[in-house]
XYZ file of C-alpha atoms in Angstrom:
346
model
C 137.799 141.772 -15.784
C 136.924 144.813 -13.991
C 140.358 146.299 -12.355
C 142.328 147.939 -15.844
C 145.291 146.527 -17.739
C 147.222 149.580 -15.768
C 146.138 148.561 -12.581
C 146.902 145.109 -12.994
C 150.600 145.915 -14.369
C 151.334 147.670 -11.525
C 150.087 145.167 -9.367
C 152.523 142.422 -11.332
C 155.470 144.662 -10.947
C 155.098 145.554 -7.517
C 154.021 141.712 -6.916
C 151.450 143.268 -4.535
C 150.066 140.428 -2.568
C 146.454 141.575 -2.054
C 145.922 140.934 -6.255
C 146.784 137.491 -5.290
C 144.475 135.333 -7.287
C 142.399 138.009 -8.324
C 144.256 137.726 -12.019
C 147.039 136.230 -13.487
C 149.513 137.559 -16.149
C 150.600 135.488 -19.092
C 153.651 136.636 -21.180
C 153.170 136.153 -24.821
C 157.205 135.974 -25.073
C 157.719 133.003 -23.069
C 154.194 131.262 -23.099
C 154.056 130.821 -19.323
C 151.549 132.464 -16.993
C 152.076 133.604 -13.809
C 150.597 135.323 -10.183
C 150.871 138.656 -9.567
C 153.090 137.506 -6.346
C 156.391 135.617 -8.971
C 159.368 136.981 -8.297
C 160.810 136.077 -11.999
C 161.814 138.957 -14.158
C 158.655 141.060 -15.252
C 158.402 141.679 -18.823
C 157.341 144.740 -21.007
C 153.180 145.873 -20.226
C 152.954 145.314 -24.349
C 153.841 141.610 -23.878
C 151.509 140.722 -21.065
C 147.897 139.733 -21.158
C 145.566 139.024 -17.804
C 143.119 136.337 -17.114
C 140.613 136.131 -14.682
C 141.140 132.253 -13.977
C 144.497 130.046 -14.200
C 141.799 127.775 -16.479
C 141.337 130.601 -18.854
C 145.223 130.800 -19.264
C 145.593 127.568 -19.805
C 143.019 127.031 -22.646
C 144.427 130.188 -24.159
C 148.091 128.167 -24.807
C 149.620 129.312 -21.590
C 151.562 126.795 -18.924
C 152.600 127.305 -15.768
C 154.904 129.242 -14.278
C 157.298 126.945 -12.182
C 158.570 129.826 -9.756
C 155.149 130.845 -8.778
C 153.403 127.763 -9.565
C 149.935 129.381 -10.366
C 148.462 126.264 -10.927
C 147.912 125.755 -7.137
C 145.344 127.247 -5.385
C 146.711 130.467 -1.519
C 145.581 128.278 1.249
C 143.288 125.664 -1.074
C 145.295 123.156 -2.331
C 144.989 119.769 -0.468
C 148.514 118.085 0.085
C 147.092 115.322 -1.647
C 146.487 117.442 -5.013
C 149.559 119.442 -4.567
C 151.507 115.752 -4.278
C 150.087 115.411 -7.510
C 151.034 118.786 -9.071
C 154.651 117.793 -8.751
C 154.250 114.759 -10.216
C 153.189 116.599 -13.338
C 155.718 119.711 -12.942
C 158.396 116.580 -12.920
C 156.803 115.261 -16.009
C 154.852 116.837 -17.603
C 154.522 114.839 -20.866
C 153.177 111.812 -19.005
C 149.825 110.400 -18.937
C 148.276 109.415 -16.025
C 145.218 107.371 -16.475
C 142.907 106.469 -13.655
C 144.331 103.529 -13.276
C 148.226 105.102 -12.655
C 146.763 107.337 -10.297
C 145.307 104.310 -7.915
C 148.138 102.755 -8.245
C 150.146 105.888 -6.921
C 147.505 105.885 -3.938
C 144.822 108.816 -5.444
C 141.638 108.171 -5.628
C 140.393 109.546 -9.794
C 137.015 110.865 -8.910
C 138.351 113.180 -5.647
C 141.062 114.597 -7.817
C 137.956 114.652 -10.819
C 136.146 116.553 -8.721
C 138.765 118.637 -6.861
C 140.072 120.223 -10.835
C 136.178 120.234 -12.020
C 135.914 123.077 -9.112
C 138.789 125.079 -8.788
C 140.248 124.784 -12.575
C 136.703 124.052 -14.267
C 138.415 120.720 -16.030
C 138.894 117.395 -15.321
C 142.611 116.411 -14.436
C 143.096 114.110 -17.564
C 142.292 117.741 -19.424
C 144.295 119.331 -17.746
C 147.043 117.151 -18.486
C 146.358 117.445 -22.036
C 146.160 121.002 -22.190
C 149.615 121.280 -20.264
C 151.264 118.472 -22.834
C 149.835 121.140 -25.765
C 150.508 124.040 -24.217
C 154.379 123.081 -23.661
C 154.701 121.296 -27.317
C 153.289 124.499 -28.694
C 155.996 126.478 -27.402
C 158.596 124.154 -29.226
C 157.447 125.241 -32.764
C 159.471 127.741 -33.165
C 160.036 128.857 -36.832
C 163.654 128.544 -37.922
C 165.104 127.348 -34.766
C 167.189 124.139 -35.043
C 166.181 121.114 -33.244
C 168.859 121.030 -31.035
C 168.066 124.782 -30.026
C 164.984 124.499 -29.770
C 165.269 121.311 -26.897
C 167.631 123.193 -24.835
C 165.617 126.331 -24.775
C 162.587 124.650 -23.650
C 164.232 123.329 -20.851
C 164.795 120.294 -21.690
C 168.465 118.776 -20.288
C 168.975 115.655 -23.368
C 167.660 115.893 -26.704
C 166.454 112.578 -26.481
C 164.257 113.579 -24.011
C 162.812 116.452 -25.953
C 162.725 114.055 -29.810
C 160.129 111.637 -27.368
C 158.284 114.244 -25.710
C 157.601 115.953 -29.209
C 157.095 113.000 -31.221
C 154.805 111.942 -27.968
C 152.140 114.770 -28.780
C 152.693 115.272 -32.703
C 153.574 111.827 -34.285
C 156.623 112.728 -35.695
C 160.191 113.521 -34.585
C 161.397 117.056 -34.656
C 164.052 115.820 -37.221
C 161.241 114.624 -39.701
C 159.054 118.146 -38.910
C 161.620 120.061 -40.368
C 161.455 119.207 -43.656
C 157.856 118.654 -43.991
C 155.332 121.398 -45.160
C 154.563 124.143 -42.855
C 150.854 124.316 -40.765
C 150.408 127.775 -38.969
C 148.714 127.123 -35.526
C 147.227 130.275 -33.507
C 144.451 130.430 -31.003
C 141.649 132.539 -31.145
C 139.286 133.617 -28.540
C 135.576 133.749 -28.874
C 132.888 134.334 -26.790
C 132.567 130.439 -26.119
C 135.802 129.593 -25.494
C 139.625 129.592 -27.305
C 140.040 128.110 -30.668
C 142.820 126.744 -32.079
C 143.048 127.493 -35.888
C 145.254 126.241 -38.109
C 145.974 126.977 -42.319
C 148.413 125.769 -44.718
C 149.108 128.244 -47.659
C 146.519 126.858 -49.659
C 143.465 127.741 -46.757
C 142.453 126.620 -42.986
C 142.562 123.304 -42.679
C 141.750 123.309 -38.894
C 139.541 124.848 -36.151
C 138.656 123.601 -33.050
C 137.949 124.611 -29.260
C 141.184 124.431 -27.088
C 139.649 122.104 -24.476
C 137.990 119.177 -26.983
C 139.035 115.451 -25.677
C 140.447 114.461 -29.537
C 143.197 117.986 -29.994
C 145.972 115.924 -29.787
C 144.895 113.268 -31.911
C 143.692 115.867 -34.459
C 147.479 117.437 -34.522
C 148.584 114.069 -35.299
C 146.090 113.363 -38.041
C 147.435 116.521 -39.230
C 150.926 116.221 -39.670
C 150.281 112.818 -41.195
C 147.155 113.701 -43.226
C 149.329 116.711 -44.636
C 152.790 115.717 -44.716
C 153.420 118.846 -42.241
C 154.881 120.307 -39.046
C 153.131 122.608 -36.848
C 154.495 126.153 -36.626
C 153.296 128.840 -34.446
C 152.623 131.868 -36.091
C 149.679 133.194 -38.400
C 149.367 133.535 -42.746
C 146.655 135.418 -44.186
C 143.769 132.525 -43.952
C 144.190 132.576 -40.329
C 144.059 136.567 -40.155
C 140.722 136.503 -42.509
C 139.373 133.732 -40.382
C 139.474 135.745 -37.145
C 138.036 138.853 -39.022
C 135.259 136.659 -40.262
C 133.934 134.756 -36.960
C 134.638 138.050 -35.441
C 131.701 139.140 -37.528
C 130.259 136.033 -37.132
C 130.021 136.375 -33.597
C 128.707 139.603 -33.938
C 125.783 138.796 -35.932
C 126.307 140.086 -39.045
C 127.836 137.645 -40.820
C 125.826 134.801 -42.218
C 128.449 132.483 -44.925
C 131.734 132.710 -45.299
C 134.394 133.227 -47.885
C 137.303 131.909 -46.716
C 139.749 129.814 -48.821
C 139.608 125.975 -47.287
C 142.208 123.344 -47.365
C 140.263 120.132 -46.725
C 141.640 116.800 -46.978
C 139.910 113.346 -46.629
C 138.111 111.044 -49.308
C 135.621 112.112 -52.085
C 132.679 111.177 -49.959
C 133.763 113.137 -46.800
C 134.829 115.631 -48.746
C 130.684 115.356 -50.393
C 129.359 115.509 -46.817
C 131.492 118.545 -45.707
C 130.134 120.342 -48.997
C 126.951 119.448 -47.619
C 127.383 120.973 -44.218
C 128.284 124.373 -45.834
C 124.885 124.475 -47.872
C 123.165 124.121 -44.877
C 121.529 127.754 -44.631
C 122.510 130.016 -41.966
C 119.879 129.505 -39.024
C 118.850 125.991 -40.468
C 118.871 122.425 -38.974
C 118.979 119.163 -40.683
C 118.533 115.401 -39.453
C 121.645 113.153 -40.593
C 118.893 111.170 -42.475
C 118.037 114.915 -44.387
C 121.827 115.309 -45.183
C 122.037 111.662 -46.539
C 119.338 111.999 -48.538
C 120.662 115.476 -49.973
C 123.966 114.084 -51.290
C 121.762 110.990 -53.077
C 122.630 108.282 -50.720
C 119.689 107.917 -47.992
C 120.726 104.583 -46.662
C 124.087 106.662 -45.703
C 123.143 108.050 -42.567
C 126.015 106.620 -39.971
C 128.394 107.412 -42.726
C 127.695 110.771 -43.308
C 127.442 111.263 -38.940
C 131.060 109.424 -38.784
C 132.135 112.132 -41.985
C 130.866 114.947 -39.753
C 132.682 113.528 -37.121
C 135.698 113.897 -39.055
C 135.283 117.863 -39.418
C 138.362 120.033 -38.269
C 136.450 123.265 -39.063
C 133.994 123.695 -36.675
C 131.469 126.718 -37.525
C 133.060 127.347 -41.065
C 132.092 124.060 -41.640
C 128.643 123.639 -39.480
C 128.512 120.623 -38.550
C 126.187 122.349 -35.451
C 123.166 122.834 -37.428
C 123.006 118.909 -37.762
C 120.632 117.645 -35.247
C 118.360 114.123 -34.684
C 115.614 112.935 -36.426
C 113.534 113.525 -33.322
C 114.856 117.400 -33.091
C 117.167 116.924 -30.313
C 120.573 117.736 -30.260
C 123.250 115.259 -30.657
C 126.565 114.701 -30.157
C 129.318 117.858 -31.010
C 133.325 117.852 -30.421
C 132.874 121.248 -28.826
C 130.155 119.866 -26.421
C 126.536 120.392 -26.536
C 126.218 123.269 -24.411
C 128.087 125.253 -27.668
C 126.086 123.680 -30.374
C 123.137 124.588 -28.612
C 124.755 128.305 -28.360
C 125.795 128.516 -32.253
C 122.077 127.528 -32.840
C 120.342 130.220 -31.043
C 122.840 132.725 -32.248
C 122.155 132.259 -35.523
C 118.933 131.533 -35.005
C 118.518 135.187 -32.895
C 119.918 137.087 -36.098
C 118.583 134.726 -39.482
């Protein structure tokens, strides 16, 4: 971003149309972000932060805006897509397969190809992201259940128990009393994370836009008998200080506190992954073969699988036996990123 956090500010207040998708502003307050054009109430310059790209916003736990609608595009959105839009804005904890949107008279791939462009994601991640984003903004610590519906905008409570139960597994109800996970996102220089940490260590990381998030929060709550809060304890505050160094270069292992759950023999392969030396590859056959089981090998590539930590636990510096790179939750393009990095500073 080139124009200044002043500049932009300004522009927001003044709702000065020629910054019109230039930047938008996301209040941390609400969780919503917005065009520099929305006539809603502006809020304080310490509780705003700009993106370059409503995609951006989006994978950095924002939604929408429903007065200025920033997910549609001055003078670019085809009525077609915008039909669509509403359909979501109406609903927006529905899931439209490709299937639901024939059936509604859309055609998947145009509208594929239309989000690929102009929000850099497909529409069914888009979706996704918006369920998250919205259920995100639910957890709030201390708030009754009740409250907590009405001021997410939600007219019945029953409508609010199925749309959170819908993304997390659980009623609010149940959530309450379970054990507390703190959820915050983190940005890095390949994209937003979402970490998460009980008080006994991080239990998960992961990139904002991977296909499984939801299913992971759901594994979760279940796996740990907890409810998703968001807010930040001291493992998530040490994590960002130590991929911040990470990132940097100068940083090779880590020493934060982890709270892993899964059987003894995931549990064996994650170890594994950790001793793994910083710049290093191994074949899944080489990682069978170091914790004593060589005939192991699609076990120990389903454990990895498993992994909620990426980079603390590398699960990146696994590659074929042939030296190619396989598959990776974050998507190839990262792994092979995370490689070279480390790589570019062993």
């Amino acid at each position: 971003m080139n124009i200044a956090a002043n500049e932009m500010y300004q522009a927001l207040l003044n709702k000065d149309p020629s910054y019109d998708g230039v930047f938008y502003a996301a209040i941390k307050t609400t969780g919503i972000f917005c065009r520099c054009i929305c006539t809603a109430r502006k809020p304080k310059q310490e509780n705003v932060e700009f993106f370059n790209t409503a995609h951006d916003a989006i994978l950095s736990g924002y939604r929408p805006c429903k007065i200025c609608k920033p997910q549609y595009l001055p003078d670019q959105t085809p009525t077609e897509i915008a039909t669509l839009l509403v359909l979501l804005e109406d609903n927006p904890n529905q899931k439209l397969s490709d299937q639901d949107l024939r059936q509604k008279g859309f055609e998947p791939y145009t509208i594929r190809r239309w989000f690929l462009k102009h929000h850099q994601m497909t529409f069914h991640a888009f979706q996704r992201m918006n369920r998250i984003n919205i259920a995100l903004k639910k957890l709030q610590d201390g708030e009754s259940v009740i409250n907590t519906a009405y001021d997410s905008g939600f007219e019945s409570l029953s409508g609010f128990n199925d749309s959170f139960k819908a993304i997390f597994g659980v009623s609010p109800s149940k959530a309450k009393d379970k054990n507390i996970i703190y959820l915050n996102r983190i940005e890095t220089p390949i994209g937003t994370m979402f970490a998460g940490a009980t008080d006994d260590g991080l239990c998960l990381l992961e990139f904002t836009d991977r296909r499984m998030l939801e299913t992971e929060f759901k594994h979760l709550i279940k796996r740990y008998n907890a409810t998703l809060i968001r807010g930040e304890n001291q493992h998530i505050k040490q994590t960002k200080l130590q991929l911040n160094e990470y990132f940097a270069g100068y940083r090779q292992d880590f020493t934060l506190k982890l709270d892993t759950k899964g059987t003894d023999f995931q549990k064996q392969v994650w170890q594994a992954l950790i001793d793994i030396p910083y710049g290093s590859t191994r074949s899944y056959q080489e990682q069978a073969s170091y914790i004593g089981n060589p005939k192991a090998v699609r076990a120990v590539a389903n454990a990895n699988g498993m992994n909620q930590i990426s980079i603390i636990i590398p699960c990146h510096r696994v590659i074929g036996a042939d030296g190619k790179l396989t598959g990776y939750g974050g998507g190839l393009w990262r792994k092979n990123w995370l490689l070279n990095l480390e790589k570019a500073n062993r």
